[in-house]
Every structure is written in structure tokens, then in C-alpha cells.
Amino acid sequence: MSPNSNVYQVSQLTDEMRRLMEVSYPEIWIEGELSSLSTPASGHLYFSLKDERSQLRCAMFKGRASISRYRPKAGDLVRVRAKISVYSARGDLQCIVQHIEEAGEGLLQRRFEELKANLNQQGLFDQIHKKPIPAFAKHIGIVTSPSGAAVRDIVSTLKRRCPGIPVTIYPAVVQGDSAANSIISAIRDAVQHQQCDVLLVSRGGGSLEDLWCFNHEQVAREIYNCPIPVVSGVGHEVDVTIADLVADLRAPTPTAAAELVSPNTEQLLNQLASLTFRLPRSFERFIQRRAQQVDFSGRQLVHPRQQLERNRSKVAQASSRLQSLTLSRLKQPKLAADNLAKRLAYQNPSKLLNAKTNDVSIIGQRLQKATYAKLTHTKRSTEHIASQLHLVSPLATLERGFAIARDNSNAIIRSTEQLGAGDTIDLQLSDGKLACKVIETIE
């Protein structure tokens, strides 16, 4: 080894590699399949990005991982925005991820759903805004690639079903970055030419990415604002684009779109032949029905003399019924008067007065008897009460030999202590009073 040769320490070399990588690749986008995903408790994300030949270690630290709406899964095709660096401790090349999102069809599908929800909320898919498709188009316009298989299928279907209807192709790019503007321009050309009364927007099948121009918001708004009824026929039956949802009618395939806007000439000719065959028979049956009606009406005709006789008979019958009805109406008042006279005689006041007088006499007799019985009962009750009262009367006590003594103030004397010698008293007996004088009080 030459003594002048530069000898790097390992850490020096890894530090130099890290500086070179960070300067050369300050922030880049990388796409690949996600694998070896690790989600430790720290909140950091560690994973690898790989393709058919290589893989690259990646780290997304907690601060960035916590604000990411996408939750990565092993096997996802992802796109990351990252800084390239070297992990000095091991000398490994690694990506410091700042942002991660789905790539390929996963990302496109999410964008599709977001745009679909937004336009639906604005009412672009509402059935009320759909224009009717003419049953018999006079001129058909086609917005598609003039060199694709779809236009050949559409034109051949239209020639087979209705070769007499003129068709105009408005060329458009239907895949790639410029496809959306090309489709918008072709639709505007069709509107400006004012030839078509129905417009087909179509292309053949492909991946979601191939059909993405039909999921462009401006294409959807152009179809929505188009004054010509628009039929979309994009991809296969399973492919559903924003253009399909906003169009006035959606066909599962380009061929189906051509069939929807064109009448089947062969079927129409068959119907015409059938009608031509049925017309003479229908006309013959019509004439027969009218002849039968005329014959029936002829049998209903009557000679004026017969009609007059019938009317005379009807008049005579009506006159007889009127006379009978008049007599009946005249008898009714007399019958009513007789009935009222009978009711008045029955309600004669003299009869009612006699009946009421008899009732009063009977009631008077009953009242007299009741009064006498009541008085007798009351008298007996009074006598019985008087006898009971007499038994407890002071007079009855006096009749048995007792007397009531009263002093000069007419107070009843109940004790010898109320009197003294020489006092005068009154003695109440059963048949009178005695005035007495106290000689002596004896205890």
C-alpha cells in the first residue's frame, strides 16, 4: 500500500456516503410493492419497497406516520415521497419517508370514489336531469378513437341494424394524458355542427388506468352540459366510469350503445310485413261490424204511423194515470179531515172534564180516609207519650204524698241548714200549697 494513499475509517466512509446521497437525492418519489412491514410500539413504521429485481429499506417516523390517512398493508403497491440517506450504524442505504399513498389502481380507485361522491352530491347523476334518447335517430354522432376496435364494432352494428341513418365520427384520443381534453373538444365539435340528435361517447375495454380519461371531472361536466342526448359505452360490462354515471343513458359495451340508439331495421320490416298482412283482414272485419250496425239500426226504424199510434197509446195511459192520481190526491184531504175529526171527538174537553172530576172525587175520598187514619194514629201516639210523661212528672210524685218545700225566694229547700226557727216556707202539694212556719230545726 502506498503511504500517500487515503485510508478511510468505516464511519468516515459511511458519513461521506450519507452526505452524498442526501445532497444528490434531497427528496424524490419512489414506487414499489410494500413488504416486511413492522409497526413497533414507538409508532414508527419500518418496511421495504421492492420490485422484480431490488428492494430498499424505508423508515417513516411517528410524526409523519400519525398524520397519514393511508394505512399501509403488506403487498400494497405504494408511492412514497422520501429522502435518501445511509444508516451509518450499519452502512445500509435507507429511505426516510415523508409521505405515503396508494399507487396504481388503488390510488385511482380512491380518486374515482371521491370524485363520484362529489359529483353525486352536486346532482350530476340525478335521473331528473337525464334527457330522453330518441327512438328513431335521424343522425348519430360518435366520439371515440377513429382507429380503435370500438368504432369498428359500432359502425358495423349501425350498418347492420339501420344502414339508412347517417353517422358522423368525431375523432378523440381515448387514452393518455391528453385524452380528457380531446374528448371534451370532440363533444364541443358535435354540438357546434348541430347535425346529431344523439351522441355516443365510447371506447373499448382496458384497465382502470386505461379508462381514466372517462373519470375526468371536466369530461363529466361536458357530458352533463351537452344539449345532445349522450349515450356512454365505455369498456366492458363490469367497467363503470364517471362518464357512464353522468350520461343520459349507459350501455355496458360500445356494441350495446350502438344497439340502444338504432332501430332494428330487420325487425321493423318484419313488423311492417305483419301489419301489411293484418291490415286487409282488420279492414274487412271493420266493414262487417259497420254493416251489422247499419242492419241493426235499420231494424230499429219504425213507420211514422206506428210511432204515432204508440205515442197515442202512451198519452191515453198517461191521462188515465193522471186522472186516477188526481182522484186519489183529492180523497186524501177528506180522509185526513175525517181522521182529525175522530181524534178531536176523542179529545172532547167535556169528556176529559168528567173523567178528571171522577178522579178528583176518588182522590178526595182517599185523602179524607188517609187524614182520619193519620189523626187517629197521632192521637194514640200523643196519649201514650202523655201517659209516659205523667209517670215521670213531679205532680205524679206529689199525688203519692210527697211535697216540695220552697223558701221566700221560691228556691227549693234541700237541707235544714237553709232554714232557721221562725222562717216561713211554702209546701207544694198535689192539689195546692200550704204556708208554714219553722218552729225548730231537728237534725
mmCIF file of C-alpha atoms in Angstrom, residues 41-423:
data_model
loop_
_atom_site.group_PDB
_atom_site.id
_atom_site.type_symbol
_atom_site.label_atom_id
_atom_site.label_comp_id
_atom_site.label_asym_id
_atom_site.label_seq_id
_atom_site.Cartn_x
_atom_site.Cartn_y
_atom_site.Cartn_z
ATOM 1 C CA ALA A 41 -44.952 0.425 19.931
ATOM 2 C CA SER A 42 -42.891 3.540 19.277
ATOM 3 C CA GLY A 43 -45.281 4.499 16.460
ATOM 4 C CA HIS A 44 -42.597 4.436 13.740
ATOM 5 C CA LEU A 45 -43.130 2.400 10.551
ATOM 6 C CA TYR A 46 -40.400 0.211 9.096
ATOM 7 C CA PHE A 47 -40.860 -1.556 5.774
ATOM 8 C CA SER A 48 -39.235 -2.363 2.454
ATOM 9 C CA LEU A 49 -40.082 -1.306 -1.087
ATOM 10 C CA LYS A 50 -39.330 -3.832 -3.794
ATOM 11 C CA ASP A 51 -39.824 -4.581 -7.473
ATOM 12 C CA GLU A 52 -38.834 -7.556 -9.612
ATOM 13 C CA ARG A 53 -35.058 -7.028 -9.076
ATOM 14 C CA SER A 54 -34.365 -4.937 -5.978
ATOM 15 C CA GLN A 55 -35.611 -3.793 -2.610
ATOM 16 C CA LEU A 56 -34.962 -0.760 -0.443
ATOM 17 C CA ARG A 57 -35.304 -0.305 3.330
ATOM 18 C CA CYS A 58 -37.649 2.507 4.442
ATOM 19 C CA ALA A 59 -38.476 4.226 7.712
ATOM 20 C CA MET A 60 -41.411 6.553 8.420
ATOM 21 C CA PHE A 61 -41.136 8.182 11.812
ATOM 22 C CA LYS A 62 -44.035 8.621 14.232
ATOM 23 C CA GLY A 63 -44.740 12.283 13.481
ATOM 24 C CA ARG A 64 -45.285 11.617 9.768
ATOM 25 C CA ALA A 65 -46.985 8.249 10.252
ATOM 26 C CA SER A 66 -49.600 9.698 12.660
ATOM 27 C CA ILE A 67 -50.866 12.269 10.128
ATOM 28 C CA SER A 68 -51.012 9.893 7.163
ATOM 29 C CA ARG A 69 -54.576 8.929 6.107
ATOM 30 C CA TYR A 70 -53.343 5.831 4.299
ATOM 31 C CA ARG A 71 -52.807 2.712 6.433
ATOM 32 C CA PRO A 72 -50.236 0.557 4.603
ATOM 33 C CA LYS A 73 -50.583 -3.211 4.252
ATOM 34 C CA ALA A 74 -48.037 -5.747 3.065
ATOM 35 C CA GLY A 75 -48.421 -6.374 -0.651
ATOM 36 C CA ASP A 76 -49.835 -2.903 -1.466
ATOM 37 C CA LEU A 77 -48.432 -1.033 -4.438
ATOM 38 C CA VAL A 78 -47.444 2.314 -2.930
ATOM 39 C CA ARG A 79 -45.804 5.567 -3.872
ATOM 40 C CA VAL A 80 -43.639 7.401 -1.293
ATOM 41 C CA ARG A 81 -42.035 10.824 -1.099
ATOM 42 C CA ALA A 82 -38.720 10.313 0.686
ATOM 43 C CA LYS A 83 -35.180 11.473 1.331
ATOM 44 C CA ILE A 84 -32.364 9.041 0.550
ATOM 45 C CA SER A 85 -29.824 8.546 3.299
ATOM 46 C CA VAL A 86 -27.421 5.987 4.759
ATOM 47 C CA TYR A 87 -27.884 4.451 8.184
ATOM 48 C CA SER A 88 -24.335 4.945 9.490
ATOM 49 C CA ALA A 89 -24.548 2.303 12.237
ATOM 50 C CA ARG A 90 -24.904 -0.481 9.667
ATOM 51 C CA GLY A 91 -23.907 1.248 6.464
ATOM 52 C CA ASP A 92 -27.323 0.459 4.948
ATOM 53 C CA LEU A 93 -28.977 2.606 2.309
ATOM 54 C CA GLN A 94 -32.448 3.686 3.519
ATOM 55 C CA CYS A 95 -35.335 5.996 2.664
ATOM 56 C CA ILE A 96 -36.698 8.458 5.210
ATOM 57 C CA VAL A 97 -40.362 8.574 4.135
ATOM 58 C CA GLN A 98 -42.238 11.879 4.413
ATOM 59 C CA HIS A 99 -45.477 10.788 2.703
ATOM 60 C CA ILE A 100 -47.029 7.500 1.545
ATOM 61 C CA GLU A 101 -50.068 6.773 -0.636
ATOM 62 C CA GLU A 102 -51.535 4.030 -2.731
ATOM 63 C CA ALA A 103 -50.251 3.757 -6.266
ATOM 64 C CA GLY A 104 -51.628 2.264 -9.443
ATOM 65 C CA GLU A 105 -55.282 1.163 -9.421
ATOM 66 C CA GLY A 106 -55.614 1.500 -5.640
ATOM 67 C CA LEU A 107 -54.939 5.227 -5.854
ATOM 68 C CA LEU A 108 -57.073 5.633 -8.942
ATOM 69 C CA GLN A 109 -59.956 3.780 -7.304
ATOM 70 C CA ARG A 110 -59.835 6.102 -4.305
ATOM 71 C CA ARG A 111 -59.811 9.149 -6.569
ATOM 72 C CA PHE A 112 -62.694 7.665 -8.503
ATOM 73 C CA GLU A 113 -64.801 7.212 -5.339
ATOM 74 C CA GLU A 114 -64.009 10.740 -4.126
ATOM 75 C CA LEU A 115 -64.998 12.323 -7.459
ATOM 76 C CA LYS A 116 -68.085 10.127 -7.688
ATOM 77 C CA ALA A 117 -69.273 11.222 -4.221
ATOM 78 C CA ASN A 118 -68.587 14.891 -5.003
ATOM 79 C CA LEU A 119 -70.458 14.915 -8.329
ATOM 80 C CA ASN A 120 -73.317 12.903 -6.900
ATOM 81 C CA GLN A 121 -73.696 15.453 -4.112
ATOM 82 C CA GLN A 122 -73.868 18.204 -6.748
ATOM 83 C CA GLY A 123 -76.708 16.351 -8.520
ATOM 84 C CA LEU A 124 -74.930 15.454 -11.783
ATOM 85 C CA PHE A 125 -76.193 11.848 -11.575
ATOM 86 C CA ASP A 126 -79.823 12.682 -10.753
ATOM 87 C CA GLN A 127 -82.342 10.983 -13.010
ATOM 88 C CA ILE A 128 -84.343 14.189 -13.307
ATOM 89 C CA HIS A 129 -81.566 15.712 -15.457
ATOM 90 C CA LYS A 130 -81.411 12.787 -17.909
ATOM 91 C CA LYS A 131 -82.518 13.672 -21.459
ATOM 92 C CA PRO A 132 -84.657 11.135 -23.365
ATOM 93 C CA ILE A 133 -82.958 9.166 -26.126
ATOM 94 C CA PRO A 134 -84.836 9.468 -29.458
ATOM 95 C CA ALA A 135 -86.462 6.196 -30.538
ATOM 96 C CA PHE A 136 -85.635 6.847 -34.219
ATOM 97 C CA ALA A 137 -82.455 8.897 -34.507
ATOM 98 C CA LYS A 138 -82.022 10.947 -37.683
ATOM 99 C CA HIS A 139 -78.263 11.387 -37.315
ATOM 100 C CA ILE A 140 -75.873 9.621 -34.942
ATOM 101 C CA GLY A 141 -72.590 11.082 -33.719
ATOM 102 C CA ILE A 142 -69.721 9.011 -32.292
ATOM 103 C CA VAL A 143 -66.960 10.408 -30.048
ATOM 104 C CA THR A 144 -64.171 7.822 -29.990
ATOM 105 C CA SER A 145 -60.802 6.916 -31.461
ATOM 106 C CA PRO A 146 -61.161 6.544 -35.247
ATOM 107 C CA SER A 147 -58.615 3.710 -35.243
ATOM 108 C CA GLY A 148 -59.844 1.652 -32.301
ATOM 109 C CA ALA A 149 -61.801 -1.578 -32.307
ATOM 110 C CA ALA A 150 -64.755 0.146 -30.639
ATOM 111 C CA VAL A 151 -65.534 2.376 -33.615
ATOM 112 C CA ARG A 152 -65.486 -0.622 -35.966
ATOM 113 C CA ASP A 153 -67.927 -2.530 -33.755
ATOM 114 C CA ILE A 154 -70.232 0.492 -33.501
ATOM 115 C CA VAL A 155 -70.237 1.260 -37.227
ATOM 116 C CA SER A 156 -70.770 -2.373 -38.233
ATOM 117 C CA THR A 157 -73.653 -2.664 -35.747
ATOM 118 C CA LEU A 158 -75.283 0.522 -37.061
ATOM 119 C CA LYS A 159 -74.895 -0.614 -40.690
ATOM 120 C CA ARG A 160 -76.447 -3.961 -39.855
ATOM 121 C CA ARG A 161 -79.384 -2.523 -37.909
ATOM 122 C CA CYS A 162 -80.154 0.734 -39.729
ATOM 123 C CA PRO A 163 -77.964 1.380 -42.780
ATOM 124 C CA GLY A 164 -80.005 4.425 -43.783
ATOM 125 C CA ILE A 165 -79.142 6.574 -40.757
ATOM 126 C CA PRO A 166 -76.138 8.890 -41.352
ATOM 127 C CA VAL A 167 -73.237 8.559 -38.892
ATOM 128 C CA THR A 168 -70.538 11.147 -38.100
ATOM 129 C CA ILE A 169 -67.361 10.252 -36.207
ATOM 130 C CA TYR A 170 -65.820 12.978 -34.064
ATOM 131 C CA PRO A 171 -62.233 11.749 -33.520
ATOM 132 C CA ALA A 172 -60.830 11.801 -29.995
ATOM 133 C CA VAL A 173 -57.863 10.406 -28.114
ATOM 134 C CA VAL A 174 -59.301 7.997 -25.551
ATOM 135 C CA GLN A 175 -56.195 7.104 -23.547
ATOM 136 C CA GLY A 176 -53.326 9.058 -22.050
ATOM 137 C CA ASP A 177 -52.750 12.489 -20.562
ATOM 138 C CA SER A 178 -54.291 14.409 -23.473
ATOM 139 C CA ALA A 179 -57.377 12.179 -23.746
ATOM 140 C CA ALA A 180 -59.668 14.234 -21.484
ATOM 141 C CA ASN A 181 -59.139 17.475 -23.433
ATOM 142 C CA SER A 182 -59.512 15.593 -26.721
ATOM 143 C CA ILE A 183 -62.851 14.088 -25.666
ATOM 144 C CA ILE A 184 -64.111 17.500 -24.486
ATOM 145 C CA SER A 185 -63.103 19.062 -27.813
ATOM 146 C CA ALA A 186 -64.866 16.313 -29.808
ATOM 147 C CA ILE A 187 -68.101 16.756 -27.837
ATOM 148 C CA ARG A 188 -67.993 20.505 -28.429
ATOM 149 C CA ASP A 189 -67.462 19.911 -32.180
ATOM 150 C CA ALA A 190 -70.549 17.710 -32.270
ATOM 151 C CA VAL A 191 -72.624 20.386 -30.515
ATOM 152 C CA GLN A 192 -71.293 23.120 -32.793
ATOM 153 C CA HIS A 193 -72.093 21.193 -36.028
ATOM 154 C CA GLN A 194 -75.725 20.680 -34.927
ATOM 155 C CA GLN A 195 -76.074 17.521 -37.033
ATOM 156 C CA CYS A 196 -76.688 14.791 -34.465
ATOM 157 C CA ASP A 197 -79.750 14.163 -32.361
ATOM 158 C CA VAL A 198 -77.905 11.539 -30.286
ATOM 159 C CA LEU A 199 -74.200 11.228 -29.398
ATOM 160 C CA LEU A 200 -72.222 8.085 -28.478
ATOM 161 C CA VAL A 201 -69.131 8.538 -26.243
ATOM 162 C CA SER A 202 -67.250 5.270 -26.368
ATOM 163 C CA ARG A 203 -64.059 3.213 -26.316
ATOM 164 C CA GLY A 204 -63.105 -0.442 -25.891
ATOM 165 C CA GLY A 205 -62.085 -2.258 -22.735
ATOM 166 C CA GLY A 206 -58.947 -1.722 -20.686
ATOM 167 C CA SER A 207 -57.606 -1.309 -17.195
ATOM 168 C CA LEU A 208 -58.799 1.366 -14.796
ATOM 169 C CA GLU A 209 -55.770 3.424 -15.744
ATOM 170 C CA ASP A 210 -56.528 2.991 -19.479
ATOM 171 C CA LEU A 211 -60.108 4.232 -18.947
ATOM 172 C CA TRP A 212 -59.127 7.026 -16.568
ATOM 173 C CA CYS A 213 -59.829 9.847 -19.025
ATOM 174 C CA PHE A 214 -63.545 8.966 -18.738
ATOM 175 C CA ASN A 215 -63.269 9.601 -14.984
ATOM 176 C CA HIS A 216 -62.057 13.159 -15.528
ATOM 177 C CA GLU A 217 -64.249 15.803 -13.847
ATOM 178 C CA GLN A 218 -64.227 18.166 -16.844
ATOM 179 C CA VAL A 219 -65.307 15.340 -19.166
ATOM 180 C CA ALA A 220 -68.203 14.587 -16.804
ATOM 181 C CA ARG A 221 -69.289 18.230 -16.736
ATOM 182 C CA GLU A 222 -69.038 18.482 -20.524
ATOM 183 C CA ILE A 223 -71.335 15.453 -20.926
ATOM 184 C CA TYR A 224 -73.724 16.875 -18.293
ATOM 185 C CA ASN A 225 -73.959 20.248 -20.074
ATOM 186 C CA CYS A 226 -74.199 18.737 -23.586
ATOM 187 C CA PRO A 227 -77.576 19.669 -25.165
ATOM 188 C CA ILE A 228 -77.482 16.480 -27.286
ATOM 189 C CA PRO A 229 -78.601 13.275 -25.515
ATOM 190 C CA VAL A 230 -75.444 11.302 -24.688
ATOM 191 C CA VAL A 231 -75.126 7.503 -24.540
ATOM 192 C CA SER A 232 -71.922 6.177 -22.964
ATOM 193 C CA GLY A 233 -70.435 2.820 -23.934
ATOM 194 C CA VAL A 234 -67.061 2.615 -22.244
ATOM 195 C CA GLY A 235 -65.149 -0.631 -21.747
ATOM 196 C CA HIS A 236 -66.781 -3.904 -20.788
ATOM 197 C CA GLU A 237 -69.920 -4.508 -18.785
ATOM 198 C CA VAL A 238 -68.026 -4.569 -15.458
ATOM 199 C CA ASP A 239 -66.324 -1.224 -16.166
ATOM 200 C CA VAL A 240 -68.200 1.728 -14.674
ATOM 201 C CA THR A 241 -66.847 5.228 -15.219
ATOM 202 C CA ILE A 242 -67.936 8.709 -14.180
ATOM 203 C CA ALA A 243 -68.937 9.302 -17.804
ATOM 204 C CA ASP A 244 -71.337 6.325 -17.553
ATOM 205 C CA LEU A 245 -72.975 7.792 -14.434
ATOM 206 C CA VAL A 246 -73.441 11.306 -15.797
ATOM 207 C CA ALA A 247 -74.545 10.290 -19.314
ATOM 208 C CA ASP A 248 -78.236 10.250 -20.216
ATOM 209 C CA LEU A 249 -78.013 6.500 -20.852
ATOM 210 C CA ARG A 250 -75.299 3.960 -20.022
ATOM 211 C CA ALA A 251 -74.579 0.966 -22.261
ATOM 212 C CA PRO A 252 -72.436 -1.923 -21.000
ATOM 213 C CA THR A 253 -70.328 -2.070 -24.191
ATOM 214 C CA PRO A 254 -69.788 0.019 -27.352
ATOM 215 C CA THR A 255 -71.818 -2.521 -29.374
ATOM 216 C CA ALA A 256 -74.675 -2.299 -26.872
ATOM 217 C CA ALA A 257 -74.552 1.505 -27.146
ATOM 218 C CA ALA A 258 -74.976 1.251 -30.929
ATOM 219 C CA GLU A 259 -77.946 -1.090 -30.479
ATOM 220 C CA LEU A 260 -79.598 1.271 -27.973
ATOM 221 C CA VAL A 261 -79.560 4.282 -30.330
ATOM 222 C CA SER A 262 -80.517 2.463 -33.530
ATOM 223 C CA PRO A 263 -83.761 0.759 -34.503
ATOM 224 C CA ASN A 264 -83.516 -2.787 -35.798
ATOM 225 C CA THR A 265 -84.372 -2.380 -39.490
ATOM 226 C CA GLU A 266 -84.937 -6.101 -39.986
ATOM 227 C CA GLN A 267 -87.283 -6.217 -37.033
ATOM 228 C CA LEU A 268 -89.127 -3.129 -38.273
ATOM 229 C CA LEU A 269 -89.514 -4.693 -41.740
ATOM 230 C CA ASN A 270 -90.912 -7.850 -40.167
ATOM 231 C CA GLN A 271 -93.362 -5.771 -38.170
ATOM 232 C CA LEU A 272 -94.322 -3.853 -41.296
ATOM 233 C CA ALA A 273 -94.890 -7.114 -43.204
ATOM 234 C CA SER A 274 -97.032 -8.398 -40.355
ATOM 235 C CA LEU A 275 -99.062 -5.198 -40.312
ATOM 236 C CA THR A 276 -99.422 -5.313 -44.108
ATOM 237 C CA PHE A 277 -100.746 -8.856 -43.809
ATOM 238 C CA ARG A 278 -103.133 -7.993 -40.969
ATOM 239 C CA LEU A 279 -104.459 -4.730 -42.467
ATOM 240 C CA PRO A 280 -106.848 -6.231 -45.090
ATOM 241 C CA ARG A 281 -108.327 -8.606 -42.511
ATOM 242 C CA SER A 282 -108.725 -5.822 -39.997
ATOM 243 C CA PHE A 283 -110.376 -3.610 -42.626
ATOM 244 C CA GLU A 284 -112.694 -6.463 -43.629
ATOM 245 C CA ARG A 285 -113.725 -7.040 -40.001
ATOM 246 C CA PHE A 286 -114.280 -3.285 -39.612
ATOM 247 C CA ILE A 287 -116.603 -3.225 -42.670
ATOM 248 C CA GLN A 288 -118.512 -6.249 -41.323
ATOM 249 C CA ARG A 289 -119.038 -4.617 -37.936
ATOM 250 C CA ARG A 290 -120.281 -1.423 -39.573
ATOM 251 C CA ALA A 291 -122.662 -3.424 -41.829
ATOM 252 C CA GLN A 292 -124.049 -5.225 -38.791
ATOM 253 C CA GLN A 293 -124.548 -1.899 -37.033
ATOM 254 C CA VAL A 294 -126.384 -0.499 -40.098
ATOM 255 C CA ASP A 295 -128.583 -3.608 -40.277
ATOM 256 C CA PHE A 296 -129.402 -3.397 -36.577
ATOM 257 C CA SER A 297 -130.184 0.311 -36.899
ATOM 258 C CA GLY A 298 -132.477 -0.449 -39.902
ATOM 259 C CA ARG A 299 -134.464 -2.931 -37.834
ATOM 260 C CA GLN A 300 -134.870 -0.291 -35.155
ATOM 261 C CA LEU A 301 -136.571 2.088 -37.642
ATOM 262 C CA VAL A 302 -140.433 2.369 -37.229
ATOM 263 C CA HIS A 303 -143.097 3.783 -39.618
ATOM 264 C CA PRO A 304 -144.330 7.227 -38.508
ATOM 265 C CA ARG A 305 -147.951 5.973 -38.318
ATOM 266 C CA GLN A 306 -146.924 3.143 -35.999
ATOM 267 C CA GLN A 307 -144.869 5.548 -33.942
ATOM 268 C CA LEU A 308 -147.882 7.923 -33.766
ATOM 269 C CA GLU A 309 -150.193 5.114 -32.605
ATOM 270 C CA ARG A 310 -147.665 4.145 -29.957
ATOM 271 C CA ASN A 311 -147.473 7.733 -28.776
ATOM 272 C CA ARG A 312 -151.294 7.997 -28.669
ATOM 273 C CA SER A 313 -151.477 4.858 -26.570
ATOM 274 C CA LYS A 314 -148.827 6.243 -24.239
ATOM 275 C CA VAL A 315 -150.759 9.542 -23.962
ATOM 276 C CA ALA A 316 -154.006 7.696 -23.131
ATOM 277 C CA GLN A 317 -152.279 5.624 -20.487
ATOM 278 C CA ALA A 318 -150.659 8.731 -19.043
ATOM 279 C CA SER A 319 -154.049 10.535 -18.993
ATOM 280 C CA SER A 320 -155.696 7.612 -17.202
ATOM 281 C CA ARG A 321 -152.878 7.500 -14.636
ATOM 282 C CA LEU A 322 -153.162 11.273 -14.166
ATOM 283 C CA GLN A 323 -156.957 11.083 -13.589
ATOM 284 C CA SER A 324 -156.543 8.244 -11.108
ATOM 285 C CA LEU A 325 -153.751 10.098 -9.345
ATOM 286 C CA THR A 326 -155.868 13.296 -9.195
ATOM 287 C CA LEU A 327 -158.836 11.460 -7.623
ATOM 288 C CA SER A 328 -156.503 9.815 -5.178
ATOM 289 C CA ARG A 329 -154.976 13.175 -4.260
ATOM 290 C CA LEU A 330 -158.474 14.690 -3.783
ATOM 291 C CA LYS A 331 -159.581 11.846 -1.484
ATOM 292 C CA GLN A 332 -156.541 12.179 0.709
ATOM 293 C CA PRO A 333 -157.568 15.577 2.275
ATOM 294 C CA LYS A 334 -161.092 14.222 3.089
ATOM 295 C CA LEU A 335 -159.639 11.146 4.728
ATOM 296 C CA ALA A 336 -157.248 13.335 6.678
ATOM 297 C CA ALA A 337 -160.118 15.614 7.806
ATOM 298 C CA ASP A 338 -162.217 12.613 8.940
ATOM 299 C CA ASN A 339 -159.297 11.262 10.854
ATOM 300 C CA LEU A 340 -158.743 14.629 12.556
ATOM 301 C CA ALA A 341 -162.485 14.874 13.432
ATOM 302 C CA LYS A 342 -162.350 11.470 15.107
ATOM 303 C CA ARG A 343 -159.276 12.464 17.067
ATOM 304 C CA LEU A 344 -160.937 15.778 18.059
ATOM 305 C CA ALA A 345 -164.087 13.987 19.267
ATOM 306 C CA TYR A 346 -161.966 11.623 21.304
ATOM 307 C CA GLN A 347 -160.165 14.609 22.814
ATOM 308 C CA ASN A 348 -163.525 16.477 23.706
ATOM 309 C CA PRO A 349 -162.930 18.678 26.839
ATOM 310 C CA SER A 350 -166.294 17.695 28.472
ATOM 311 C CA LYS A 351 -165.311 14.044 28.424
ATOM 312 C CA LEU A 352 -161.917 14.874 29.781
ATOM 313 C CA LEU A 353 -163.512 17.122 32.478
ATOM 314 C CA ASN A 354 -165.930 14.368 33.609
ATOM 315 C CA ALA A 355 -163.075 11.898 33.767
ATOM 316 C CA LYS A 356 -160.922 14.319 35.737
ATOM 317 C CA THR A 357 -163.883 15.135 38.120
ATOM 318 C CA ASN A 358 -164.297 11.444 38.930
ATOM 319 C CA ASP A 359 -160.574 11.214 39.506
ATOM 320 C CA VAL A 360 -160.688 14.232 41.893
ATOM 321 C CA SER A 361 -163.640 12.709 43.834
ATOM 322 C CA ILE A 362 -161.856 9.400 44.266
ATOM 323 C CA ILE A 363 -158.628 11.161 45.281
ATOM 324 C CA GLY A 364 -160.643 13.318 47.838
ATOM 325 C CA GLN A 365 -162.164 10.245 49.415
ATOM 326 C CA ARG A 366 -158.793 8.596 49.648
ATOM 327 C CA LEU A 367 -157.328 11.797 51.150
ATOM 328 C CA GLN A 368 -160.107 12.003 53.780
ATOM 329 C CA LYS A 369 -159.578 8.403 54.839
ATOM 330 C CA ALA A 370 -155.852 8.885 54.989
ATOM 331 C CA THR A 371 -156.232 12.072 57.064
ATOM 332 C CA TYR A 372 -158.581 10.391 59.554
ATOM 333 C CA ALA A 373 -156.243 7.422 59.893
ATOM 334 C CA LYS A 374 -153.276 9.730 60.360
ATOM 335 C CA LEU A 375 -155.076 11.773 63.064
ATOM 336 C CA THR A 376 -156.190 8.640 64.926
ATOM 337 C CA HIS A 377 -152.651 7.291 64.871
ATOM 338 C CA THR A 378 -151.257 10.643 66.032
ATOM 339 C CA LYS A 379 -153.826 10.912 68.881
ATOM 340 C CA ARG A 380 -152.960 7.470 70.164
ATOM 341 C CA SER A 381 -149.285 8.244 69.991
ATOM 342 C CA THR A 382 -149.812 11.511 71.878
ATOM 343 C CA GLU A 383 -151.879 9.823 74.622
ATOM 344 C CA HIS A 384 -149.210 7.166 75.019
ATOM 345 C CA ILE A 385 -146.466 9.779 75.254
ATOM 346 C CA ALA A 386 -148.556 11.805 77.780
ATOM 347 C CA SER A 387 -149.042 8.771 79.993
ATOM 348 C CA GLN A 388 -145.310 8.057 79.838
ATOM 349 C CA LEU A 389 -144.591 11.717 80.588
ATOM 350 C CA HIS A 390 -147.053 11.722 83.549
ATOM 351 C CA LEU A 391 -145.202 8.863 85.162
ATOM 352 C CA VAL A 392 -142.081 10.991 85.475
ATOM 353 C CA SER A 393 -143.942 14.280 86.201
ATOM 354 C CA PRO A 394 -143.398 15.957 89.640
ATOM 355 C CA LEU A 395 -147.196 16.221 90.007
ATOM 356 C CA ALA A 396 -147.483 12.447 89.957
ATOM 357 C CA THR A 397 -144.875 12.335 92.739
ATOM 358 C CA LEU A 398 -146.922 14.822 94.754
ATOM 359 C CA GLU A 399 -150.076 12.710 94.323
ATOM 360 C CA ARG A 400 -148.240 9.882 96.033
ATOM 361 C CA GLY A 401 -147.893 12.049 99.254
ATOM 362 C CA PHE A 402 -144.760 13.974 98.599
ATOM 363 C CA ALA A 403 -144.391 17.760 98.896
ATOM 364 C CA ILE A 404 -141.957 20.380 97.557
ATOM 365 C CA ALA A 405 -140.702 22.971 100.097
ATOM 366 C CA ARG A 406 -139.666 26.440 98.890
ATOM 367 C CA ASP A 407 -138.304 29.452 100.836
ATOM 368 C CA ASN A 408 -139.332 33.022 100.480
ATOM 369 C CA SER A 409 -137.216 33.362 97.306
ATOM 370 C CA ASN A 410 -139.067 30.398 95.797
ATOM 371 C CA ALA A 411 -135.905 28.295 95.907
ATOM 372 C CA ILE A 412 -136.336 24.578 96.668
ATOM 373 C CA ILE A 413 -135.207 23.660 100.159
ATOM 374 C CA ARG A 414 -132.899 20.650 100.126
ATOM 375 C CA SER A 415 -131.209 20.951 103.581
ATOM 376 C CA THR A 416 -132.142 22.071 107.180
ATOM 377 C CA GLU A 417 -129.156 24.323 107.031
ATOM 378 C CA GLN A 418 -131.070 26.613 104.653
ATOM 379 C CA LEU A 419 -133.686 27.412 107.424
ATOM 380 C CA GLY A 420 -133.854 28.657 110.931
ATOM 381 C CA ALA A 421 -136.603 28.925 113.626
ATOM 382 C CA GLY A 422 -139.227 31.434 112.639
ATOM 383 C CA ASP A 423 -138.664 31.201 108.855
#
